[in-house]
Amino acid sequence: MDRLKAEDLKKMISIQSLTFSYPSGEFRLDIEKLSVASGDKVAFVGPSGSGKTTLLNLVAGILPPQKGSIKVDNDEINSLGDSSRRNFRITNIGFIFQDFGLLDYLDVRDNILHPYRITDALKLNSDIRGRADMLAEQMGIADKLQRHPSDLSHGERQRVAICRALLPEPKLILADEATGNLDPNNKAHILELLFQSVEDHGATLLAVTHDHELLPHFDNVINFSDFLQGETT
Amino acid sequence: MRSNRSAPILLMFVILMFTLPLKVSAGEKLTIYTVNYPLTYFAERIGGDHVKVILPAPADVDPAFWEPDDDIVRQYQKADLIILNGAGYAKWTRKVSLPMLRMVDTSRAFKDDLVHIQTNVTHSHGPGGDHSHGGTAFTTWLDFSQATMQAEAIYRALVRKLPAQKQIFSENFEELRGDLQELDKQLAAIGERLARVPFFASHPIYQYLARRYNMNIKMMMWEPNEDPDDNEWQHLQEISQEHTARWMIWEGEPLSVSMEKLKNMGINSIVYAPCMNRPENGDFLSVMQANIQNLRKAYQ
Amino acid sequence: MMDSLYLAWRYLVYNKKKTFILVCCITIIAALPLALEVLLNESERQLALRAKSSPLLIGAKGSALDLVMNSLYFGDEVPETITMAATDQVMDTGLAAPIPLYVRFKSRGFPIVGTTLDYFDFRSLELAQGDMFTMLGQCIIGAEVARELALKPGDFVVSSPETLFDIAGVYPLKMKITGVLAPSHNADDLAVFADIQTAWVIQGLGHGHKDVTRTTDSSVILKKEESNVTANAKLMQYTEITKDNIDSFHLHGDAINFPLTAVLALPYDEKAGTILQGRYLEKEMPYQIVRPKEVIDTLMANIFKIRNVLDAVILFVGSATLLALVLVFSLSLRLREREIDVIFKLGCSRATIVKLLGAELFIIILISAGVCAGLLAFVHYYDQSLVRSLFI
């Protein structure tokens, strides 16, 4: 699948009649209709177990829905094959995790470049290395490139994770509790950095958060309690 | 016209091809070390051109009591054969390390017939210091039947070392045996003539001679090149009361003063050289023949 | 592929201790049986070579193995002794050349071999330094003895007393070293060689002391008669044989009755050897005759059985270790579940994940193989000296 062009998109994400449940059958997610405009910063809120992370995984193509369609820029993710979905994910979607998801045995630079080493869809070359250094500069961690994650603070680790997510220039960033492990001062700062980067790259952001203080910063807030009750927005 | 120079060269080459192997085998000599001259003589007679026999003891030293230094001991160690007399001859051989398998004890065949001496009196002569003739009598070759057995031991050892030369060794040994047997025969005849005739001997080295040839010999502790002291003359006087010998057998030419004193006692002197070291003139055979001739004087 | 190897390498370097332990385990599992095989093969070769080159051995009736191990490899087990008469007996047969051996005493842990100079001709032993001993009380030493004790010609060794309290028996004899043998890569490198008579002096069968018939010190005389002088225990015996006192050294008794541990018999030909063996099979013969090669072949056969047991044990232990390694690996995977989850979410395929983990295993095995090869090369290079120090 080719890289998406921002100016061609109006709706980045469009979900119709989505039904998903885990094999154990204990949880079920039903979304009649959901859409996110391109360039929007949307927060997913709701009680634990309401399906916020599940929806992120569905949008990323990690989990297949039982029913319905998920379109990411008019491409139905759930109808793509395994390999195509993976390639789509790594070239168009950036992931940021609550626990940062960094590898302790790689230094900061190698962590940022990591996606380029685990798939043939991305090619590592000197341009990419230059861009990684630039991202690190923007995030204020250029002097930490030789260090390992265990040598960094939580805030610094999350900045590394953001750099890794942004390096392939994705159009969609999925952040799952990106500020969950940060102290209040860092939360605001990281969120600011994240928002700035998203805007600079013209990407769309879907962020799961439990932090209601941050909600005013988002363009839209989707409450998953509504889905539990069977309502859509 | 072709040159004829190549023919003589070719002939010389052919001659060399046939003679060189002989020269090589003749050059393959056994190095033999001995401890006294009689054994040296036997080894030379039997071995011929195939042996190089060495008796390192200096000519003016009695090999029985000579002691080699480390360098000479090492020469013995490297020899192809070490011919020993046995019977306690050359006691130094028991204090050094020699290769047992290359040693030949030439008196082993008659080791049960050796004469044992009961005295432990020491005496000294020459540069060797004190020594004793106590223990076992060692002039085994003066009994020519024993000398023949000693020669045979050498012959067998040579054949074991150079089996290819057995025929030559055999011929040589037979010749030597004939000579020794002739000497034995001659001495036996003299012994018969001189049965019970008492003799004195200047030195206790004639035990085998006396035993083999039935000679009645009383032995002193004198040296041919020294005039015995008064005690020794006195001792002789006392012995001669019972042992009425008219002849003193010397191992070498005695001093005229000693001979004179003996003459005054009615005792004549004859030389019977044991030939322990290489003689100035002649060889073992000629020395023994001279000895026999001297002994004949006792009844002539 | 290179990216997988790079990531795998970074992981292994970061987890040095774990990597080191894994490499050690795999190296040991691989190297141990192979190294053991090399050493056992070498020991078999050395034992067999020495035995093959020693035609016949005569000794007291009893353990043939003890006889062979003491005579050929100078082992600690000293067999029952025979006498020098056995040497004469062999000589008299005219079938073989005898070399007497008396291997009983030690000097600083190394065996003292009492023998004749013929032993060195027989074993083709050459001197690397100095000269052969000429006199009683001298000795030459093997190459390893010289190296381990830092000795050279002109130095001395002292024979060790057998027990602390047997003051009337074996006493220390100080022996001058006249030469050092060139290395021969067998038991001869680890021995002190002396004349057979020197060994008897060590035993106390011969000694040297001042001439009691001429001494002016009456306190050493117990009784003086016309034909005999008896000395008391105060009479000091020389503990070293020198040129000055060698004349006083004497053996008490007839040498033909003096002890040996064995006689090496070198038959003049195969037929003579067979005839000689036949003579010693007679019941009334007080000695036994053995072919060292046959004794060692039997020993080898037994060692081969033990080797099978050893191989089975190693296989068992190796399998257990491998299982443990598999467990470690799988536990490690479980600990890395989060990491795998992350890279899967990032877009990594399961096949690539397997490739990544496989690359780690590959590198570990590669390093282990390298270390194993190095160890084996070392063992192979030093196999002779290792076998001598460990087994023989």
mmCIF file of N, CA and C in Angstrom, chain C residues 3 24-25 29 34 53 97 101 113 138 148 188 190 207 219 230-231 264 266 282 289 333 338 345 361:
data_model
loop_
_atom_site.group_PDB
_atom_site.id
_atom_site.type_symbol
_atom_site.label_atom_id
_atom_site.label_comp_id
_atom_site.label_asym_id
_atom_site.label_seq_id
_atom_site.Cartn_x
_atom_site.Cartn_y
_atom_site.Cartn_z
ATOM 1 N N ASP C 3 20.345 -6.757 9.785
ATOM 2 C CA ASP C 3 19.646 -6.034 10.852
ATOM 3 C C ASP C 3 19.321 -6.973 12.010
ATOM 4 N N CYS C 24 29.350 -20.435 27.942
ATOM 5 C CA CYS C 24 30.114 -21.409 28.741
ATOM 6 C C CYS C 24 29.418 -22.765 28.753
ATOM 7 N N CYS C 25 28.115 -22.749 28.998
ATOM 8 C CA CYS C 25 27.371 -24.017 29.075
ATOM 9 C C CYS C 25 27.481 -24.785 27.773
ATOM 10 N N ILE C 29 29.449 -28.320 27.108
ATOM 11 C CA ILE C 29 28.744 -29.505 26.605
ATOM 12 C C ILE C 29 29.423 -30.036 25.348
ATOM 13 N N LEU C 34 34.617 -34.000 23.497
ATOM 14 C CA LEU C 34 35.640 -33.992 22.447
ATOM 15 C C LEU C 34 37.040 -33.940 23.046
ATOM 16 N N SER C 53 57.088 -51.001 22.743
ATOM 17 C CA SER C 53 58.545 -50.928 22.594
ATOM 18 C C SER C 53 59.271 -51.694 23.692
ATOM 19 N N ALA C 97 68.747 -60.093 26.065
ATOM 20 C CA ALA C 97 69.637 -59.219 26.835
ATOM 21 C C ALA C 97 68.828 -58.633 27.981
ATOM 22 N N LEU C 101 65.966 -53.346 36.618
ATOM 23 C CA LEU C 101 65.290 -52.118 37.058
ATOM 24 C C LEU C 101 64.985 -52.209 38.544
ATOM 25 N N VAL C 113 64.927 -44.212 39.255
ATOM 26 C CA VAL C 113 65.018 -45.469 38.508
ATOM 27 C C VAL C 113 66.459 -45.957 38.581
ATOM 28 N N GLN C 138 75.912 -40.703 41.517
ATOM 29 C CA GLN C 138 75.548 -39.640 40.580
ATOM 30 C C GLN C 138 74.239 -40.027 39.905
ATOM 31 N N GLU C 148 60.706 -28.641 36.115
ATOM 32 C CA GLU C 148 59.849 -28.348 37.280
ATOM 33 C C GLU C 148 60.652 -27.973 38.520
ATOM 34 N N ASP C 188 59.915 -41.227 30.914
ATOM 35 C CA ASP C 188 61.339 -40.965 31.163
ATOM 36 C C ASP C 188 61.618 -39.501 31.459
ATOM 37 N N LEU C 190 60.043 -37.769 33.468
ATOM 38 C CA LEU C 190 59.658 -37.471 34.848
ATOM 39 C C LEU C 190 60.416 -38.324 35.851
ATOM 40 N N HIS C 207 76.967 -48.892 51.976
ATOM 41 C CA HIS C 207 77.205 -47.581 52.568
ATOM 42 C C HIS C 207 78.694 -47.303 52.633
ATOM 43 N N SER C 219 85.767 -43.830 70.260
ATOM 44 C CA SER C 219 84.367 -43.827 70.724
ATOM 45 C C SER C 219 83.426 -44.482 69.721
ATOM 46 N N THR C 230 84.378 -54.174 65.368
ATOM 47 C CA THR C 230 82.941 -53.865 65.341
ATOM 48 C C THR C 230 82.747 -52.413 65.748
ATOM 49 N N ALA C 231 82.059 -51.686 64.917
ATOM 50 C CA ALA C 231 81.777 -50.278 65.229
ATOM 51 C C ALA C 231 80.401 -50.154 65.848
ATOM 52 N N LEU C 264 63.944 -56.045 32.387
ATOM 53 C CA LEU C 264 63.482 -55.892 31.004
ATOM 54 C C LEU C 264 64.276 -56.890 30.171
ATOM 55 N N LEU C 266 65.211 -58.238 26.482
ATOM 56 C CA LEU C 266 65.167 -57.872 25.064
ATOM 57 C C LEU C 266 65.586 -59.092 24.252
ATOM 58 N N GLU C 282 56.977 -72.417 33.455
ATOM 59 C CA GLU C 282 57.074 -73.598 34.309
ATOM 60 C C GLU C 282 56.698 -73.245 35.733
ATOM 61 N N ILE C 289 56.710 -63.790 33.649
ATOM 62 C CA ILE C 289 57.161 -63.030 32.486
ATOM 63 C C ILE C 289 55.920 -62.516 31.771
ATOM 64 N N LEU C 333 12.313 -15.688 26.989
ATOM 65 C CA LEU C 333 11.305 -15.238 26.029
ATOM 66 C C LEU C 333 10.084 -14.677 26.762
ATOM 67 N N ARG C 338 6.771 -8.477 26.559
ATOM 68 C CA ARG C 338 6.386 -7.084 26.307
ATOM 69 C C ARG C 338 7.114 -6.553 25.087
ATOM 70 N N LYS C 345 3.348 -4.884 17.469
ATOM 71 C CA LYS C 345 2.429 -3.759 17.261
ATOM 72 C C LYS C 345 3.035 -2.745 16.311
ATOM 73 N N LEU C 361 20.472 -16.907 19.042
ATOM 74 C CA LEU C 361 20.933 -18.290 19.241
ATOM 75 C C LEU C 361 22.119 -18.598 18.345
#
